DNA sequence: CCAATAGTTCAATAAACCTTGAACATGGGG
DNA sequence: CCCCATGTTCAAGGTTTATTGAACTATTGG
């Protein structure tokens, strides 16, 4: 089994793929939630997004986010921790991620809600 | 026949739709070319994009760009003149269009080429 | 060792998408 | 007035997409 999932290199990140990835409301919400959480911890695991859909559907969206270079996944035991590839995105397309995130923030009420997901981080081994 | 095609109001412009629209290489090239040309004249007509595909395919992409609020179309005789809705986009999602355009500029070589389209504007009635 | 947990993978389905060509509408120039 | 140029609309195709549930793998804790 792929111990470490495939990620594109920085140079392999393609603009149309990134935009396409961000154009899906669920994936946009994932990225948005990941960005919101960055001040607390830079990582979240799959289960933290359960408010956005079923497990297998989320796994599908996670894969797309990984393949287009937006997210990185780290395997730790039975968990997968994911974080935004901010530095790579910024190097490749300066200002783009921030512009999308602040645009999403303006329309946060139109994003799929994260339903009761308390998001009380703080301790995670 | 729709004398003036439908355009969404500023408030109706949706982020996922805009990103989805820009994620297609042909549409991204259309928007990019429109932006490039802005210093000369803020409008181009359909035929100016013939390097990017067949007429009916382009009409399809123009419609999508219109429906998502990226472009506006003005009918003049037998021509349709189109321009970017910069002000509306900027009001709705500040910085987004510029970030996408400068990202596209970095990868201009990966955009569909505008093949021999000389782009010698200057006079257009 | 067993059971529960966390995620992925697979197959199937329905919807949306891009592309093409043919038919159509409309306005301008000889 | 007729024809040509400019675009749009329509139907058809083939491809990709999102979503679901069931089966599967792997790790942790008792």
mmCIF file of C-alpha atoms (C1' of nucleotides) in Angstrom:
data_model
loop_
_atom_site.group_PDB
_atom_site.id
_atom_site.type_symbol
_atom_site.label_atom_id
_atom_site.label_comp_id
_atom_site.label_asym_id
_atom_site.label_seq_id
_atom_site.Cartn_x
_atom_site.Cartn_y
_atom_site.Cartn_z
ATOM 1 C CA UNK A 1 0.000 0.000 0.000
ATOM 2 C CA UNK A 2 1.299 3.439 -0.790
ATOM 3 C CA UNK A 3 2.947 4.270 2.486
ATOM 4 C CA UNK A 4 3.466 7.837 1.377
ATOM 5 C CA UNK A 5 0.957 9.021 -1.187
ATOM 6 C CA UNK A 6 2.206 10.670 -4.349
ATOM 7 C CA UNK A 7 2.536 14.423 -4.453
ATOM 8 C CA UNK A 8 3.527 16.573 -7.435
ATOM 9 C CA UNK A 9 6.738 18.550 -7.166
ATOM 10 C CA UNK A 10 6.486 22.294 -6.913
ATOM 11 C CA UNK A 11 7.195 22.736 -10.606
ATOM 12 C CA UNK A 12 4.578 20.184 -11.563
ATOM 13 C CA UNK A 13 1.778 22.211 -10.022
ATOM 14 C CA UNK A 14 -0.502 23.408 -12.820
ATOM 15 C CA UNK A 15 -2.746 26.452 -12.636
ATOM 16 C CA UNK A 16 -5.829 24.969 -14.315
ATOM 17 C CA UNK A 17 -5.680 21.932 -12.038
ATOM 18 C CA UNK A 18 -5.423 24.101 -8.939
ATOM 19 C CA UNK A 19 -8.363 26.245 -10.008
ATOM 20 C CA UNK A 20 -10.408 23.216 -10.917
ATOM 21 C CA UNK A 21 -9.709 21.704 -7.538
ATOM 22 C CA UNK A 22 -10.781 24.855 -5.750
ATOM 23 C CA UNK A 23 -13.937 25.159 -7.819
ATOM 24 C CA UNK A 24 -15.660 22.311 -6.003
ATOM 25 C CA UNK A 25 -17.532 23.606 -2.936
ATOM 26 C CA UNK A 26 -16.518 20.666 -0.766
ATOM 27 C CA UNK A 27 -12.854 20.949 -1.680
ATOM 28 C CA UNK A 28 -12.951 24.704 -1.242
ATOM 29 C CA UNK A 29 -14.429 24.171 2.210
ATOM 30 C CA UNK A 30 -11.674 21.693 3.064
ATOM 31 C CA UNK A 31 -8.981 24.143 2.025
ATOM 32 C CA UNK A 32 -10.723 26.959 3.833
ATOM 33 C CA UNK A 33 -11.042 24.972 7.024
ATOM 34 C CA UNK A 34 -7.407 23.940 6.777
ATOM 35 C CA UNK A 35 -6.403 27.582 6.433
ATOM 36 C CA UNK A 36 -8.590 28.678 9.337
ATOM 37 C CA UNK A 37 -6.962 26.114 11.559
ATOM 38 C CA UNK A 38 -3.425 27.064 10.612
ATOM 39 C CA UNK A 39 -3.004 29.414 13.565
ATOM 40 C CA UNK A 40 -3.695 26.560 15.964
ATOM 41 C CA UNK A 41 -1.956 23.704 14.196
ATOM 42 C CA UNK A 42 -0.954 23.375 10.593
ATOM 43 C CA UNK A 43 -2.449 19.931 10.273
ATOM 44 C CA UNK A 44 -5.835 18.286 10.424
ATOM 45 C CA UNK A 45 -6.772 14.674 9.871
ATOM 46 C CA UNK A 46 -9.472 13.260 7.647
ATOM 47 C CA UNK A 47 -11.976 12.767 10.391
ATOM 48 C CA UNK A 48 -11.965 16.466 11.179
ATOM 49 C CA UNK A 49 -13.856 17.053 7.945
ATOM 50 C CA UNK A 50 -16.593 14.526 8.528
ATOM 51 C CA UNK A 51 -19.119 17.351 8.543
ATOM 52 C CA UNK A 52 -18.522 17.781 4.830
ATOM 53 C CA UNK A 53 -19.487 14.338 3.587
ATOM 54 C CA UNK A 54 -19.042 10.625 3.849
ATOM 55 C CA UNK A 55 -15.652 9.020 4.329
ATOM 56 C CA UNK A 56 -15.248 7.623 0.862
ATOM 57 C CA UNK A 57 -16.381 10.806 -0.776
ATOM 58 C CA UNK A 58 -13.913 12.787 1.292
ATOM 59 C CA UNK A 59 -11.121 10.365 0.426
ATOM 60 C CA UNK A 60 -11.899 11.093 -3.200
ATOM 61 C CA UNK A 61 -11.637 14.839 -2.671
ATOM 62 C CA UNK A 62 -8.479 14.490 -0.575
ATOM 63 C CA UNK A 63 -6.868 12.599 -3.420
ATOM 64 C CA UNK A 64 -7.691 15.369 -5.867
ATOM 65 C CA UNK A 65 -6.344 18.014 -3.540
ATOM 66 C CA UNK A 66 -3.158 16.025 -3.188
ATOM 67 C CA UNK A 67 -2.752 15.355 -6.899
ATOM 68 C CA UNK A 68 -3.068 19.005 -7.812
ATOM 69 C CA UNK A 69 -0.505 20.031 -5.216
ATOM 70 C CA UNK A 70 -2.714 21.932 -2.807
ATOM 71 C CA UNK A 71 -2.314 19.574 0.143
ATOM 72 C CA UNK A 72 0.282 17.296 1.572
ATOM 73 C CA UNK A 73 -0.539 14.141 3.475
ATOM 74 C CA UNK A 74 1.560 12.666 6.228
ATOM 75 C CA UNK A 75 0.793 9.169 7.421
ATOM 76 C CA UNK A 76 0.986 8.662 11.176
ATOM 77 C CA UNK A 77 -0.274 5.378 12.470
ATOM 78 C CA UNK A 78 -3.870 5.012 11.492
ATOM 79 C CA UNK A 79 -4.276 8.707 10.832
ATOM 80 C CA UNK A 80 -3.467 10.859 7.814
ATOM 81 C CA UNK A 81 -2.497 14.397 8.667
ATOM 82 C CA UNK A 82 -2.921 16.952 5.958
ATOM 83 C CA UNK A 83 -1.697 20.491 5.562
ATOM 84 C CA UNK A 84 -1.748 23.166 2.903
ATOM 85 C CA UNK A 85 1.350 23.436 0.715
ATOM 86 C CA UNK A 86 1.520 27.169 1.286
ATOM 87 C CA UNK A 87 5.188 27.703 0.469
ATOM 88 C CA UNK A 88 5.014 25.763 -2.781
ATOM 89 C CA UNK A 89 1.842 27.481 -3.902
ATOM 90 C CA UNK A 90 3.243 30.867 -3.001
ATOM 91 C CA UNK A 91 6.448 30.192 -4.902
ATOM 92 C CA UNK A 92 4.599 28.996 -7.954
ATOM 93 C CA UNK A 93 1.634 31.391 -8.009
ATOM 94 C CA UNK A 94 2.278 34.295 -5.647
ATOM 95 C CA UNK A 95 -0.810 35.698 -4.011
ATOM 96 C CA UNK A 96 -3.178 33.219 -5.572
ATOM 97 C CA UNK A 97 -3.983 31.105 -2.540
ATOM 98 C CA UNK A 98 -4.449 34.124 -0.324
ATOM 99 C CA UNK A 99 -6.740 35.742 -2.864
ATOM 100 C CA UNK A 100 -8.873 32.618 -3.083
ATOM 101 C CA UNK A 101 -8.957 32.232 0.686
ATOM 102 C CA UNK A 102 -9.992 35.799 1.322
ATOM 103 C CA UNK A 103 -12.610 35.480 -1.395
ATOM 104 C CA UNK A 104 -13.899 32.337 0.269
ATOM 105 C CA UNK A 105 -13.946 34.141 3.600
ATOM 106 C CA UNK A 106 -16.242 36.784 2.152
ATOM 107 C CA UNK A 107 -18.661 34.078 1.108
ATOM 108 C CA UNK A 108 -18.072 31.788 4.049
ATOM 109 C CA UNK A 109 -21.828 31.552 4.550
ATOM 110 C CA UNK A 110 -22.185 30.001 1.096
ATOM 111 C CA UNK A 111 -19.655 27.263 1.816
ATOM 112 C CA UNK A 112 -20.806 23.823 2.922
ATOM 113 C CA UNK A 113 -21.137 24.134 6.658
ATOM 114 C CA UNK A 114 -18.855 22.165 8.887
ATOM 115 C CA UNK A 115 -21.831 21.113 11.003
ATOM 116 C CA UNK A 116 -21.172 20.937 14.696
ATOM 117 C CA UNK A 117 -17.524 20.189 14.139
ATOM 118 C CA UNK A 118 -16.262 21.873 17.266
ATOM 119 C CA UNK A 119 -12.708 22.213 16.054
ATOM 120 C CA UNK A 120 -11.336 22.263 19.571
ATOM 121 C CA UNK A 121 -7.755 21.522 18.758
ATOM 122 C CA UNK A 122 -4.948 21.915 21.175
ATOM 123 C CA UNK A 123 -3.582 18.501 21.864
ATOM 124 C CA UNK A 124 -2.877 15.961 19.209
ATOM 125 C CA UNK A 125 -0.066 13.478 19.452
ATOM 126 C CA UNK B 1 -33.317 36.264 -30.244
ATOM 127 C CA UNK B 2 -31.678 37.503 -27.084
ATOM 128 C CA UNK B 3 -30.659 40.963 -28.176
ATOM 129 C CA UNK B 4 -28.662 41.427 -25.021
ATOM 130 C CA UNK B 5 -27.440 38.190 -23.482
ATOM 131 C CA UNK B 6 -28.083 37.547 -19.802
ATOM 132 C CA UNK B 7 -25.450 38.537 -17.306
ATOM 133 C CA UNK B 8 -25.510 37.905 -13.552
ATOM 134 C CA UNK B 9 -25.577 40.918 -11.283
ATOM 135 C CA UNK B 10 -22.490 41.675 -9.255
ATOM 136 C CA UNK B 11 -23.968 40.019 -6.176
ATOM 137 C CA UNK B 12 -24.900 36.913 -8.081
ATOM 138 C CA UNK B 13 -21.301 36.162 -8.978
ATOM 139 C CA UNK B 14 -20.268 32.962 -7.198
ATOM 140 C CA UNK B 15 -16.723 32.009 -6.317
ATOM 141 C CA UNK B 16 -16.892 28.315 -7.254
ATOM 142 C CA UNK B 17 -18.393 29.189 -10.633
ATOM 143 C CA UNK B 18 -15.685 31.745 -11.331
ATOM 144 C CA UNK B 19 -12.924 29.307 -10.408
ATOM 145 C CA UNK B 20 -14.507 26.546 -12.435
ATOM 146 C CA UNK B 21 -14.724 28.847 -15.412
ATOM 147 C CA UNK B 22 -11.082 29.789 -15.131
ATOM 148 C CA UNK B 23 -9.991 26.178 -14.748
ATOM 149 C CA UNK B 24 -10.569 25.394 -18.405
ATOM 150 C CA UNK B 25 -7.420 26.143 -20.427
ATOM 151 C CA UNK B 26 -9.348 27.619 -23.342
ATOM 152 C CA UNK B 27 -11.392 29.916 -21.133
ATOM 153 C CA UNK B 28 -8.319 30.898 -19.159
ATOM 154 C CA UNK B 29 -6.616 31.782 -22.434
ATOM 155 C CA UNK B 30 -9.615 33.863 -23.485
ATOM 156 C CA UNK B 31 -9.563 35.795 -20.219
ATOM 157 C CA UNK B 32 -5.808 36.179 -20.401
ATOM 158 C CA UNK B 33 -5.911 37.490 -23.946
ATOM 159 C CA UNK B 34 -8.691 39.874 -23.008
ATOM 160 C CA UNK B 35 -6.587 41.193 -20.137
ATOM 161 C CA UNK B 36 -3.494 41.554 -22.302
ATOM 162 C CA UNK B 37 -5.438 43.599 -24.778
ATOM 163 C CA UNK B 38 -6.909 45.903 -22.195
ATOM 164 C CA UNK B 39 -4.208 48.551 -22.619
ATOM 165 C CA UNK B 40 -5.086 48.891 -26.285
ATOM 166 C CA UNK B 41 -8.835 48.520 -26.149
ATOM 167 C CA UNK B 42 -11.007 47.000 -23.489
ATOM 168 C CA UNK B 43 -12.961 44.939 -25.969
ATOM 169 C CA UNK B 44 -12.380 42.128 -28.397
ATOM 170 C CA UNK B 45 -14.841 40.328 -30.612
ATOM 171 C CA UNK B 46 -15.364 36.609 -30.980
ATOM 172 C CA UNK B 47 -13.360 36.285 -34.133
ATOM 173 C CA UNK B 48 -10.254 37.549 -32.394
ATOM 174 C CA UNK B 49 -10.076 34.251 -30.545
ATOM 175 C CA UNK B 50 -10.337 31.986 -33.542
ATOM 176 C CA UNK B 51 -6.868 30.660 -32.767
ATOM 177 C CA UNK B 52 -8.311 28.933 -29.730
ATOM 178 C CA UNK B 53 -10.911 26.736 -31.378
ATOM 179 C CA UNK B 54 -13.869 26.456 -33.675
ATOM 180 C CA UNK B 55 -16.663 28.981 -33.687
ATOM 181 C CA UNK B 56 -19.282 26.883 -31.978
ATOM 182 C CA UNK B 57 -16.895 25.668 -29.341
ATOM 183 C CA UNK B 58 -15.877 29.235 -28.599
ATOM 184 C CA UNK B 59 -19.508 30.329 -28.408
ATOM 185 C CA UNK B 60 -19.967 27.653 -25.772
ATOM 186 C CA UNK B 61 -17.047 28.959 -23.730
ATOM 187 C CA UNK B 62 -18.141 32.566 -24.163
ATOM 188 C CA UNK B 63 -21.523 31.647 -22.752
ATOM 189 C CA UNK B 64 -19.937 30.087 -19.690
ATOM 190 C CA UNK B 65 -17.725 33.097 -19.136
ATOM 191 C CA UNK B 66 -20.768 35.305 -19.381
ATOM 192 C CA UNK B 67 -22.926 33.191 -17.082
ATOM 193 C CA UNK B 68 -20.353 33.155 -14.324
ATOM 194 C CA UNK B 69 -19.902 36.917 -14.502
ATOM 195 C CA UNK B 70 -16.375 37.126 -15.841
ATOM 196 C CA UNK B 71 -17.239 38.749 -19.161
ATOM 197 C CA UNK B 72 -19.763 41.117 -20.556
ATOM 198 C CA UNK B 73 -20.996 41.028 -24.115
ATOM 199 C CA UNK B 74 -22.140 44.002 -26.110
ATOM 200 C CA UNK B 75 -23.917 43.430 -29.401
ATOM 201 C CA UNK B 76 -22.927 45.779 -32.196
ATOM 202 C CA UNK B 77 -24.249 44.960 -35.605
ATOM 203 C CA UNK B 78 -23.052 41.544 -36.572
ATOM 204 C CA UNK B 79 -20.299 41.555 -33.984
ATOM 205 C CA UNK B 80 -20.247 40.783 -30.273
ATOM 206 C CA UNK B 81 -17.745 42.765 -28.292
ATOM 207 C CA UNK B 82 -16.639 41.313 -25.011
ATOM 208 C CA UNK B 83 -14.764 42.733 -22.089
ATOM 209 C CA UNK B 84 -13.734 41.628 -18.631
ATOM 210 C CA UNK B 85 -15.983 42.695 -15.755
ATOM 211 C CA UNK B 86 -13.021 43.971 -13.796
ATOM 212 C CA UNK B 87 -14.860 46.359 -11.515
ATOM 213 C CA UNK B 88 -17.489 43.834 -10.527
ATOM 214 C CA UNK B 89 -14.961 41.100 -9.913
ATOM 215 C CA UNK B 90 -12.773 43.417 -7.916
ATOM 216 C CA UNK B 91 -15.696 44.552 -5.799
ATOM 217 C CA UNK B 92 -16.821 41.021 -5.149
ATOM 218 C CA UNK B 93 -13.472 39.235 -4.770
ATOM 219 C CA UNK B 94 -10.684 41.801 -4.367
ATOM 220 C CA UNK B 95 -7.368 40.735 -5.812
ATOM 221 C CA UNK B 96 -8.621 37.459 -7.186
ATOM 222 C CA UNK B 97 -8.641 38.257 -10.880
ATOM 223 C CA UNK B 98 -5.231 39.899 -10.738
ATOM 224 C CA UNK B 99 -3.792 36.937 -8.876
ATOM 225 C CA UNK B 100 -5.137 34.519 -11.460
ATOM 226 C CA UNK B 101 -3.942 36.692 -14.330
ATOM 227 C CA UNK B 102 -0.438 37.051 -12.975
ATOM 228 C CA UNK B 103 -0.361 33.323 -12.314
ATOM 229 C CA UNK B 104 -1.435 32.702 -15.880
ATOM 230 C CA UNK B 105 1.245 35.102 -17.087
ATOM 231 C CA UNK B 106 3.899 33.008 -15.350
ATOM 232 C CA UNK B 107 2.711 29.969 -17.231
ATOM 233 C CA UNK B 108 1.800 31.741 -20.432
ATOM 234 C CA UNK B 109 3.768 29.153 -22.364
ATOM 235 C CA UNK B 110 1.436 26.431 -21.086
ATOM 236 C CA UNK B 111 -1.695 28.212 -22.281
ATOM 237 C CA UNK B 112 -3.271 27.298 -25.585
ATOM 238 C CA UNK B 113 -1.413 29.394 -28.105
ATOM 239 C CA UNK B 114 -3.228 32.056 -29.981
ATOM 240 C CA UNK B 115 -1.656 30.861 -33.234
ATOM 241 C CA UNK B 116 -0.778 33.559 -35.697
ATOM 242 C CA UNK B 117 -3.390 35.876 -34.289
ATOM 243 C CA UNK B 118 -1.511 39.080 -34.928
ATOM 244 C CA UNK B 119 -3.534 41.148 -32.532
ATOM 245 C CA UNK B 120 -2.921 44.355 -34.419
ATOM 246 C CA UNK B 121 -5.654 46.418 -32.924
ATOM 247 C CA UNK B 122 -5.930 50.142 -33.314
ATOM 248 C CA UNK B 123 -8.977 50.798 -35.398
ATOM 249 C CA UNK B 124 -12.290 49.137 -34.842
ATOM 250 C CA UNK B 125 -15.576 50.861 -35.464
ATOM 251 C "C1'" DC C 1 -5.210 -12.149 19.586
ATOM 252 C "C1'" DC C 2 -9.630 -9.680 18.743
ATOM 253 C "C1'" DA C 3 -12.247 -5.980 17.977
ATOM 254 C "C1'" DA C 4 -12.678 -1.321 16.934
ATOM 255 C "C1'" DT C 5 -10.997 2.657 14.449
ATOM 256 C "C1'" DA C 6 -9.232 5.382 10.420
ATOM 257 C "C1'" DG C 7 -8.943 5.568 5.746
ATOM 258 C "C1'" DT C 8 -8.473 3.814 1.111
ATOM 259 C "C1'" DT C 9 -10.023 1.344 -3.033
ATOM 260 C "C1'" DC C 10 -13.397 -0.475 -6.129
ATOM 261 C "C1'" DA C 11 -17.651 -0.769 -8.935
ATOM 262 C "C1'" DA C 12 -21.706 1.363 -10.317
ATOM 263 C "C1'" DT C 13 -24.632 5.203 -11.478
ATOM 264 C "C1'" DA C 14 -26.232 9.641 -12.742
ATOM 265 C "C1'" DA C 15 -24.990 14.156 -13.905
ATOM 266 C "C1'" DA C 16 -22.165 17.509 -16.045
ATOM 267 C "C1'" DC C 17 -18.786 18.610 -19.418
ATOM 268 C "C1'" DC C 18 -16.252 19.514 -23.922
ATOM 269 C "C1'" DT C 19 -16.229 19.062 -28.706
ATOM 270 C "C1'" DT C 20 -18.070 18.662 -33.327
ATOM 271 C "C1'" DG C 21 -20.891 19.730 -37.340
ATOM 272 C "C1'" DA C 22 -25.122 21.179 -39.273
ATOM 273 C "C1'" DA C 23 -28.789 24.422 -39.148
ATOM 274 C "C1'" DC C 24 -30.196 28.864 -38.037
ATOM 275 C "C1'" DA C 25 -30.497 34.099 -37.311
ATOM 276 C "C1'" DT C 26 -28.960 38.738 -38.339
ATOM 277 C "C1'" DG C 27 -26.795 42.733 -40.131
ATOM 278 C "C1'" DG C 28 -23.830 44.981 -43.807
ATOM 279 C "C1'" DG C 29 -21.923 45.568 -48.541
ATOM 280 C "C1'" DG C 30 -22.060 44.990 -53.418
ATOM 281 C "C1'" DC D 1 -32.114 42.472 -52.947
ATOM 282 C "C1'" DC D 2 -29.114 38.783 -52.417
ATOM 283 C "C1'" DC D 3 -25.098 36.964 -50.498
ATOM 284 C "C1'" DC D 4 -21.462 36.737 -47.284
ATOM 285 C "C1'" DA D 5 -19.590 37.196 -42.734
ATOM 286 C "C1'" DT D 6 -20.380 36.860 -37.812
ATOM 287 C "C1'" DG D 7 -22.116 34.300 -34.175
ATOM 288 C "C1'" DT D 8 -25.552 31.528 -31.823
ATOM 289 C "C1'" DT D 9 -28.317 27.299 -31.057
ATOM 290 C "C1'" DC D 10 -29.194 22.478 -31.326
ATOM 291 C "C1'" DA D 11 -28.389 17.486 -31.230
ATOM 292 C "C1'" DA D 12 -25.065 13.898 -30.761
ATOM 293 C "C1'" DG D 13 -20.977 11.858 -29.346
ATOM 294 C "C1'" DG D 14 -17.607 10.541 -25.916
ATOM 295 C "C1'" DT D 15 -15.221 11.804 -21.555
ATOM 296 C "C1'" DT D 16 -14.866 13.158 -17.112
ATOM 297 C "C1'" DT D 17 -16.960 14.014 -12.634
ATOM 298 C "C1'" DA D 18 -19.229 13.491 -8.020
ATOM 299 C "C1'" DT D 19 -21.489 10.463 -4.969
ATOM 300 C "C1'" DT D 20 -22.753 6.055 -2.808
ATOM 301 C "C1'" DG D 21 -22.055 1.672 -0.417
ATOM 302 C "C1'" DA D 22 -19.522 -2.430 0.137
ATOM 303 C "C1'" DA D 23 -15.141 -4.608 0.619
ATOM 304 C "C1'" DC D 24 -10.627 -4.059 2.069
ATOM 305 C "C1'" DT D 25 -6.047 -2.742 4.650
ATOM 306 C "C1'" DA D 26 -3.665 -1.371 8.478
ATOM 307 C "C1'" DT D 27 -2.932 0.192 13.163
ATOM 308 C "C1'" DT D 28 -4.079 0.753 17.937
ATOM 309 C "C1'" DG D 29 -5.912 -0.631 22.466
ATOM 310 C "C1'" DG D 30 -7.794 -3.989 25.504
#
